[in-house]
GROMACS .gro file of C-alpha atoms in nm:
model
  270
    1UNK     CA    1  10.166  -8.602   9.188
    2UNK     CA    2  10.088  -8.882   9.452
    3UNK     CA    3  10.276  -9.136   9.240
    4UNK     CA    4  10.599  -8.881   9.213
    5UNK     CA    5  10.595  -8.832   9.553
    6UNK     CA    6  10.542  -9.212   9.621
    7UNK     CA    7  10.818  -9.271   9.358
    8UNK     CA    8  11.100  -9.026   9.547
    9UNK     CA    9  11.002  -9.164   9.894
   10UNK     CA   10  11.090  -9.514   9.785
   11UNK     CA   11  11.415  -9.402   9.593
   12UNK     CA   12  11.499  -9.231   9.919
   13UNK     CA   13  11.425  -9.531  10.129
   14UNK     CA   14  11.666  -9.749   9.855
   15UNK     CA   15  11.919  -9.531   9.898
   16UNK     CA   16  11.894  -9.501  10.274
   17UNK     CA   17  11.903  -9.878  10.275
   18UNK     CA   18  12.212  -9.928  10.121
   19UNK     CA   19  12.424  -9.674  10.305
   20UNK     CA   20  12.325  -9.805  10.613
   21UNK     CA   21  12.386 -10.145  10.452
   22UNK     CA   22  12.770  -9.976  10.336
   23UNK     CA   23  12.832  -9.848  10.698
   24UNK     CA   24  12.727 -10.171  10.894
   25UNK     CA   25  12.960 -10.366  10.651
   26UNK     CA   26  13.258 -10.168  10.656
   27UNK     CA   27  13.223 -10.095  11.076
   28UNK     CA   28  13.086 -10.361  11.245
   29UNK     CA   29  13.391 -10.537  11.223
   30UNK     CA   30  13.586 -10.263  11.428
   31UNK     CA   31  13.331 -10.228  11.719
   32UNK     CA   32  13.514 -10.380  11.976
   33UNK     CA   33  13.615 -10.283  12.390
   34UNK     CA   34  13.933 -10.183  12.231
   35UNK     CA   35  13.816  -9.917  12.032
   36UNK     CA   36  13.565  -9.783  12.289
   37UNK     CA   37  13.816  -9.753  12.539
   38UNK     CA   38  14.127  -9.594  12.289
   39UNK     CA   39  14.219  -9.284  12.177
   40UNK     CA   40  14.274  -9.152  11.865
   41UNK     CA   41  14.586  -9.307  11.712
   42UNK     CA   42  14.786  -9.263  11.361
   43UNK     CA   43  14.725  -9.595  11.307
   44UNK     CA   44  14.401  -9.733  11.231
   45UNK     CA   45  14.410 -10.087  11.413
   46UNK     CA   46  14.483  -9.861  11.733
   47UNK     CA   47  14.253  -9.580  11.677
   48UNK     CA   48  13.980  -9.576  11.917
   49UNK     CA   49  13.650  -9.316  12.008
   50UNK     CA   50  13.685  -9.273  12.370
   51UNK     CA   51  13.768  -8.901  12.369
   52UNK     CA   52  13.501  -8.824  12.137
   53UNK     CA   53  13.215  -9.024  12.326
   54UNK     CA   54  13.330  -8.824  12.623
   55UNK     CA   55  13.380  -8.511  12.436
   56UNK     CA   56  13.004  -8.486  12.350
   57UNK     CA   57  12.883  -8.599  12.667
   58UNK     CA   58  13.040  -8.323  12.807
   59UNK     CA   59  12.918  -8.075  12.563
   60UNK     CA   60  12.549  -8.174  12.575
   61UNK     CA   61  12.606  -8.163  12.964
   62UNK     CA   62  12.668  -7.788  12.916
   63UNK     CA   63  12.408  -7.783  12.593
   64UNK     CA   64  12.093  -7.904  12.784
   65UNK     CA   65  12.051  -7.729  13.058
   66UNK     CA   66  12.126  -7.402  12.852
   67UNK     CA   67  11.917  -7.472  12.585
   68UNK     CA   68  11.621  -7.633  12.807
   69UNK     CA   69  11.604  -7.310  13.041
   70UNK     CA   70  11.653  -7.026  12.844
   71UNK     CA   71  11.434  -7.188  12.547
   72UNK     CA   72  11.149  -7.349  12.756
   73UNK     CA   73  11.149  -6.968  12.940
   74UNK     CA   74  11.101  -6.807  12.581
   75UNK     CA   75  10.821  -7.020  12.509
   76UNK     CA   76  10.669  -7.006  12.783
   77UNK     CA   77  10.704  -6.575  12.868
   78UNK     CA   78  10.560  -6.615  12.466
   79UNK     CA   79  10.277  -6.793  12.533
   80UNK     CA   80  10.143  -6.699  12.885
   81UNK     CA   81  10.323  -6.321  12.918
   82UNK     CA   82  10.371  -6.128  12.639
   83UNK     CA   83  10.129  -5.902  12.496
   84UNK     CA   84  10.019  -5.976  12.178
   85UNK     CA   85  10.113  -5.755  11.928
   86UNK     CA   86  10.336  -5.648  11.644
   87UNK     CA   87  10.624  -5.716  11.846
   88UNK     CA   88  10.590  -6.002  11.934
   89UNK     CA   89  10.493  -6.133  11.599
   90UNK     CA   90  10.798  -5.985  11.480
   91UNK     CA   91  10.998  -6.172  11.787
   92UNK     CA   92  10.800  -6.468  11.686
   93UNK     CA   93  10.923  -6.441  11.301
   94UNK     CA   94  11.293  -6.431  11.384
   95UNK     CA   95  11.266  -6.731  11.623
   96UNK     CA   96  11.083  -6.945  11.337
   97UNK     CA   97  11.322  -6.777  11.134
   98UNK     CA   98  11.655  -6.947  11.321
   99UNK     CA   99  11.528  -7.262  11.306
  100UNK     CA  100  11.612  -7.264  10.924
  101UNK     CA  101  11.935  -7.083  10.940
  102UNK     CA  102  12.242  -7.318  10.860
  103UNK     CA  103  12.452  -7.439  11.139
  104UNK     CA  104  12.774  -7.286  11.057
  105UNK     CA  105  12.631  -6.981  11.059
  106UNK     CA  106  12.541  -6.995  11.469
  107UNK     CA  107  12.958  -7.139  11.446
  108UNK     CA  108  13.061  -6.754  11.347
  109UNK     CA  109  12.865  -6.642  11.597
  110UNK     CA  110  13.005  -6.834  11.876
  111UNK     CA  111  13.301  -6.814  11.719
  112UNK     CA  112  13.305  -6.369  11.795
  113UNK     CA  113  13.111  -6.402  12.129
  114UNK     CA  114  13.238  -6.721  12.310
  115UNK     CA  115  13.597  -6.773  12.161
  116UNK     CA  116  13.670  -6.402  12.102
  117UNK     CA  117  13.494  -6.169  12.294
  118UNK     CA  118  13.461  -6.374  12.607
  119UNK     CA  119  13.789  -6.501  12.589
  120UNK     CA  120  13.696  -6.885  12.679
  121UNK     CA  121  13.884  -7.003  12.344
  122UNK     CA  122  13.807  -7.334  12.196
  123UNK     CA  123  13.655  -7.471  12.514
  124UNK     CA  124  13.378  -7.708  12.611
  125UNK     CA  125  13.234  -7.439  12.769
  126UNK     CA  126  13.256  -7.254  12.433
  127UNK     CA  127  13.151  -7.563  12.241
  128UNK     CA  128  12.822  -7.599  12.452
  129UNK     CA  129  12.718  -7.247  12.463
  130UNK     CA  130  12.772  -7.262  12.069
  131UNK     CA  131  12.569  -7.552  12.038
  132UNK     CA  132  12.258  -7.421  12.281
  133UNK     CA  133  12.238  -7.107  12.035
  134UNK     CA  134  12.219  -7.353  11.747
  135UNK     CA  135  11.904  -7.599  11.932
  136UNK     CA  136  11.717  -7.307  12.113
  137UNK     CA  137  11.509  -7.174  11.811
  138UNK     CA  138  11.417  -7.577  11.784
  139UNK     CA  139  11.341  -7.620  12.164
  140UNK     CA  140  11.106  -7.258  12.199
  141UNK     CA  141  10.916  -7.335  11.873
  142UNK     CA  142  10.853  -7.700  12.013
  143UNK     CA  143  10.808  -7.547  12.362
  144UNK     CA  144  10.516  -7.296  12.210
  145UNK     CA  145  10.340  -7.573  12.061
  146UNK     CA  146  10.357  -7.809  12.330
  147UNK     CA  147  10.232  -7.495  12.570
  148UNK     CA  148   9.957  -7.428  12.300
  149UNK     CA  149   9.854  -7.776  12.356
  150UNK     CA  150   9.707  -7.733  12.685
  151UNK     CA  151   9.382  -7.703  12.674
  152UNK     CA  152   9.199  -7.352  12.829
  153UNK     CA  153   8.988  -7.536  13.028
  154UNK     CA  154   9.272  -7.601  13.278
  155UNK     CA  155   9.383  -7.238  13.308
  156UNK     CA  156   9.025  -7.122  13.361
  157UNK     CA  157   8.953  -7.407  13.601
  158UNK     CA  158   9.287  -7.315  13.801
  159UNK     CA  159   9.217  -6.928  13.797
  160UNK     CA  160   8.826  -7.017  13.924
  161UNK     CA  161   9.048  -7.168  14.242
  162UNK     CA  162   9.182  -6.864  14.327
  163UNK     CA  163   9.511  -6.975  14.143
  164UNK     CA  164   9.759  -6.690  14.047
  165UNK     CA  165   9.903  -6.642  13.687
  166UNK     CA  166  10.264  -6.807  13.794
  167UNK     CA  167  10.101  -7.084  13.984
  168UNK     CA  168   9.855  -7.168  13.708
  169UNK     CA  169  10.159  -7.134  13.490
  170UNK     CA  170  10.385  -7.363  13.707
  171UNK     CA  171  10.110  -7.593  13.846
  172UNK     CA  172   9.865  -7.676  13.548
  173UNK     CA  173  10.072  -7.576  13.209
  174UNK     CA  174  10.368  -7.707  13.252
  175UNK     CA  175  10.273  -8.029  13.336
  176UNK     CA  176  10.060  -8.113  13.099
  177UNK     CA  177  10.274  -7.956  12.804
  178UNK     CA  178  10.576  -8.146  12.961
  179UNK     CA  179  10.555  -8.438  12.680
  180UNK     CA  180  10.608  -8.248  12.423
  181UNK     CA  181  10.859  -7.996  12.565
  182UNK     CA  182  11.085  -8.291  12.700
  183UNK     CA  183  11.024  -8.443  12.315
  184UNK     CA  184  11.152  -8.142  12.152
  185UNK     CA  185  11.435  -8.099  12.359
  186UNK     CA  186  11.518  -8.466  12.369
  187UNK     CA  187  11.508  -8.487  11.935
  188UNK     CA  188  11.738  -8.036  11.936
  189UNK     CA  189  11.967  -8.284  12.133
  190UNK     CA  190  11.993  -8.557  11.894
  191UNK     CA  191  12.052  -8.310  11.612
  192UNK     CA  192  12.345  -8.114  11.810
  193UNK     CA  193  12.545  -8.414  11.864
  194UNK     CA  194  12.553  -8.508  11.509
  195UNK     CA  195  12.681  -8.140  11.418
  196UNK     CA  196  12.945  -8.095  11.277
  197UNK     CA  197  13.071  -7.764  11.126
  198UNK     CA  198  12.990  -7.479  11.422
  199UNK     CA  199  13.251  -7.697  11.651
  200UNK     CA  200  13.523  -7.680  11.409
  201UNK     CA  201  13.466  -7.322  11.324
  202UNK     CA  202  13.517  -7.212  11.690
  203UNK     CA  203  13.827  -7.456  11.673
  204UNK     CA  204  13.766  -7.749  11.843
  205UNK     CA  205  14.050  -8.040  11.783
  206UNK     CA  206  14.053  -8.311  11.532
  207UNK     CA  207  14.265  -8.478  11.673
  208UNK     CA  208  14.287  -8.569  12.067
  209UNK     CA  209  14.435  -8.827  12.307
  210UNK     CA  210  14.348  -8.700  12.639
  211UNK     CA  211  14.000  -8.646  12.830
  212UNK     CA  212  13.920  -8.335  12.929
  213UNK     CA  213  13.926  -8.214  13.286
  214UNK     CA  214  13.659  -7.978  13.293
  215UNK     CA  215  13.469  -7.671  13.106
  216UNK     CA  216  13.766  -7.495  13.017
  217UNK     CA  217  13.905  -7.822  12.845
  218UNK     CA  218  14.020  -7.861  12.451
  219UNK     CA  219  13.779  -8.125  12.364
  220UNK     CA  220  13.635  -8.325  12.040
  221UNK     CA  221  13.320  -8.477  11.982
  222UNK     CA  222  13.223  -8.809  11.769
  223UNK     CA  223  13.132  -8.591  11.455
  224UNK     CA  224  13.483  -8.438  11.439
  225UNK     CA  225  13.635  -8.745  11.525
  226UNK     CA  226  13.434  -8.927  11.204
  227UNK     CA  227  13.502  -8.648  10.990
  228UNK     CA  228  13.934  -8.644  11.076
  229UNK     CA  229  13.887  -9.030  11.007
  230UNK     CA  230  13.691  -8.995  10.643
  231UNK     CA  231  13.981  -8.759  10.531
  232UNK     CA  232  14.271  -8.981  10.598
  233UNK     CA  233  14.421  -9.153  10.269
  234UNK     CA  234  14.456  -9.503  10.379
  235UNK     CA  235  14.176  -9.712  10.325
  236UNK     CA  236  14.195  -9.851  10.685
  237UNK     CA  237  14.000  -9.584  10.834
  238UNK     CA  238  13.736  -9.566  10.596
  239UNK     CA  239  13.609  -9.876  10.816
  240UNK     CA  240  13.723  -9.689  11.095
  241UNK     CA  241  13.471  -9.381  11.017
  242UNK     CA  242  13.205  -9.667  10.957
  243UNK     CA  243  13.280  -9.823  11.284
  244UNK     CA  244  13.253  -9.476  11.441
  245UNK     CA  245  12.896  -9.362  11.278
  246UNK     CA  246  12.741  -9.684  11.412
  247UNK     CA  247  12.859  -9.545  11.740
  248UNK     CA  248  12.702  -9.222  11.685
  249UNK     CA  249  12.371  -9.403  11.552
  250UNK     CA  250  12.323  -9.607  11.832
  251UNK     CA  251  12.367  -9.312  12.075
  252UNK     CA  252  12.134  -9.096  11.860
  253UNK     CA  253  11.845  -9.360  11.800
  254UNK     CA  254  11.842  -9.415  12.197
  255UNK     CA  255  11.819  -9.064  12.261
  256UNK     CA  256  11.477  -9.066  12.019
  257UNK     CA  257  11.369  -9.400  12.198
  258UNK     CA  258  11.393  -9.191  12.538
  259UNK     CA  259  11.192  -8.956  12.382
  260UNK     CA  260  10.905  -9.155  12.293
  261UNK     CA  261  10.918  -9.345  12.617
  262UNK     CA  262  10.904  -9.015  12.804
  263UNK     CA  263  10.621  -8.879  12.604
  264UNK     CA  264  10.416  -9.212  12.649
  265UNK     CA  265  10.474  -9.215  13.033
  266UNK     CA  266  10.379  -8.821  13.036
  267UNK     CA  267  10.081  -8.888  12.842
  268UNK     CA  268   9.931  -9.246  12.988
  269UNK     CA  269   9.995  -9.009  13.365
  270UNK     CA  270   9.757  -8.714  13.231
   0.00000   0.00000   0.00000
């Protein structure tokens, strides 16, 4: 069993190897100024990623805060609130349960609520709220844990001080748990700017050569752009799409470098 799992894990790594071999190839030719700072063009000398780059800033602007206060909230009303009880299990279930549901799937759903229902059509505003319903599963589960961490010696020690529930809560646990809630949320980040299908269910544009204005803007994101690029004919912007997934892996390894920098500060300070 150890040697088959040995066996796949290299296979994987081989394989892993060469595509990023492939994509580095094929795009590192095209990574210039030029194509940071250029729109989207029908021709692939001209095409450039700047409206996508900006497009997912501007979604994980309204992503993050979302996500990070209505999921670290959950996991903490979970851990330190909430009676425990069937209930809760069964609230606890479903949220383990969302982590594992597939991504188009929360795209539907913000697809009814935010396009539809609320009206705000295929907006960042949309996009971001979609995208927070996709991550927060992710962020309370890591949230819990990270909460769970902290030893019980603190609380007890804070409540022997004459320390309320809420200031033990906002004074002792947070803090220390904050390494691995700022982890978590840095790493349901890094996985919802790589997404893909929920932004083109609720209709956001392939195609784009402006920069949106605000929350109510059309918008695209690098994912989108990548995929429009992989599905043109001409052979041109396969190196294109290559050029524009280094982009996206660069941006997505530095978000897991912050990460572990944060967590190391965090946990050298306590």
């Amino acid at each position: 069993m150890n040697s088959l799992f040995i066996g796949a894990t290299s296979f994987g790594l081989i394989v892993l190897a060469i595509l990023l071999f492939r994509i580095i190839a094929d795009g590192i030719g095209y990574i210039n100024w030029d194509f940071l700072n250029s729109f989207a063009s029908r021709r692939a000398e001209e095409s450039g990623i700047k409206a996508a780059i900006i497009g997912s800033i501007w979604i994980m602007c309204v992503t993050a805060p979302l996500a990070f206060v209505l999921g670290v909230g959950t996991a903490v009303y979970l851990e330190e609130y909430a009676k425990k009880g069937k209930f809760t299990s069964f609230v606890q279930m479903n949220i383990s349960n969302l982590a594992g549901v597939p991504s188009i799937v929360f795209g539907l759903l913000g697809l009814t609520i935010f396009v539809r229902e609320m009206a705000l059509g295929r907006s960042i505003l949309a996009g971001g709220m979609t995208m927070a319903l996709l991550i927060l599963p992710i962020i309370v589960v890591a949230s819990q844990e990270a909460i769970r961490s902290v030893p019980s010696d603190l609380r007890e020690a804070s409540f022997a001080m004459g320390a309320s529930k809420w200031q033990t809560t906002l004074r002792i646990v947070l803090p220390s748990a904050m390494p691995g809630i700022i982890t978590g949320n840095i790493l349901a980040l890094s996985r919802a700017i790589g997404e893909t299908a929920p932004l083109i269910v609720i209709g956001a544009l392939t195609y784009v050569a402006f920069l949106p204005e605000g929350i109510f803007s059309q918008f695209t994101t690098m994912p989108i752009q990548i995929f429009n690029w992989t599905s043109r004919p001409q052979e041109e912007f396969q190196y294109v799409a290559a050029a524009g997934i280094l982009v996206l892996l660069i941006m997505l390894i530095s978000m897991n470098t912050v990460a572990v920098l944060i967590r190391n500060k965090f946990s050298n300070r306590h």
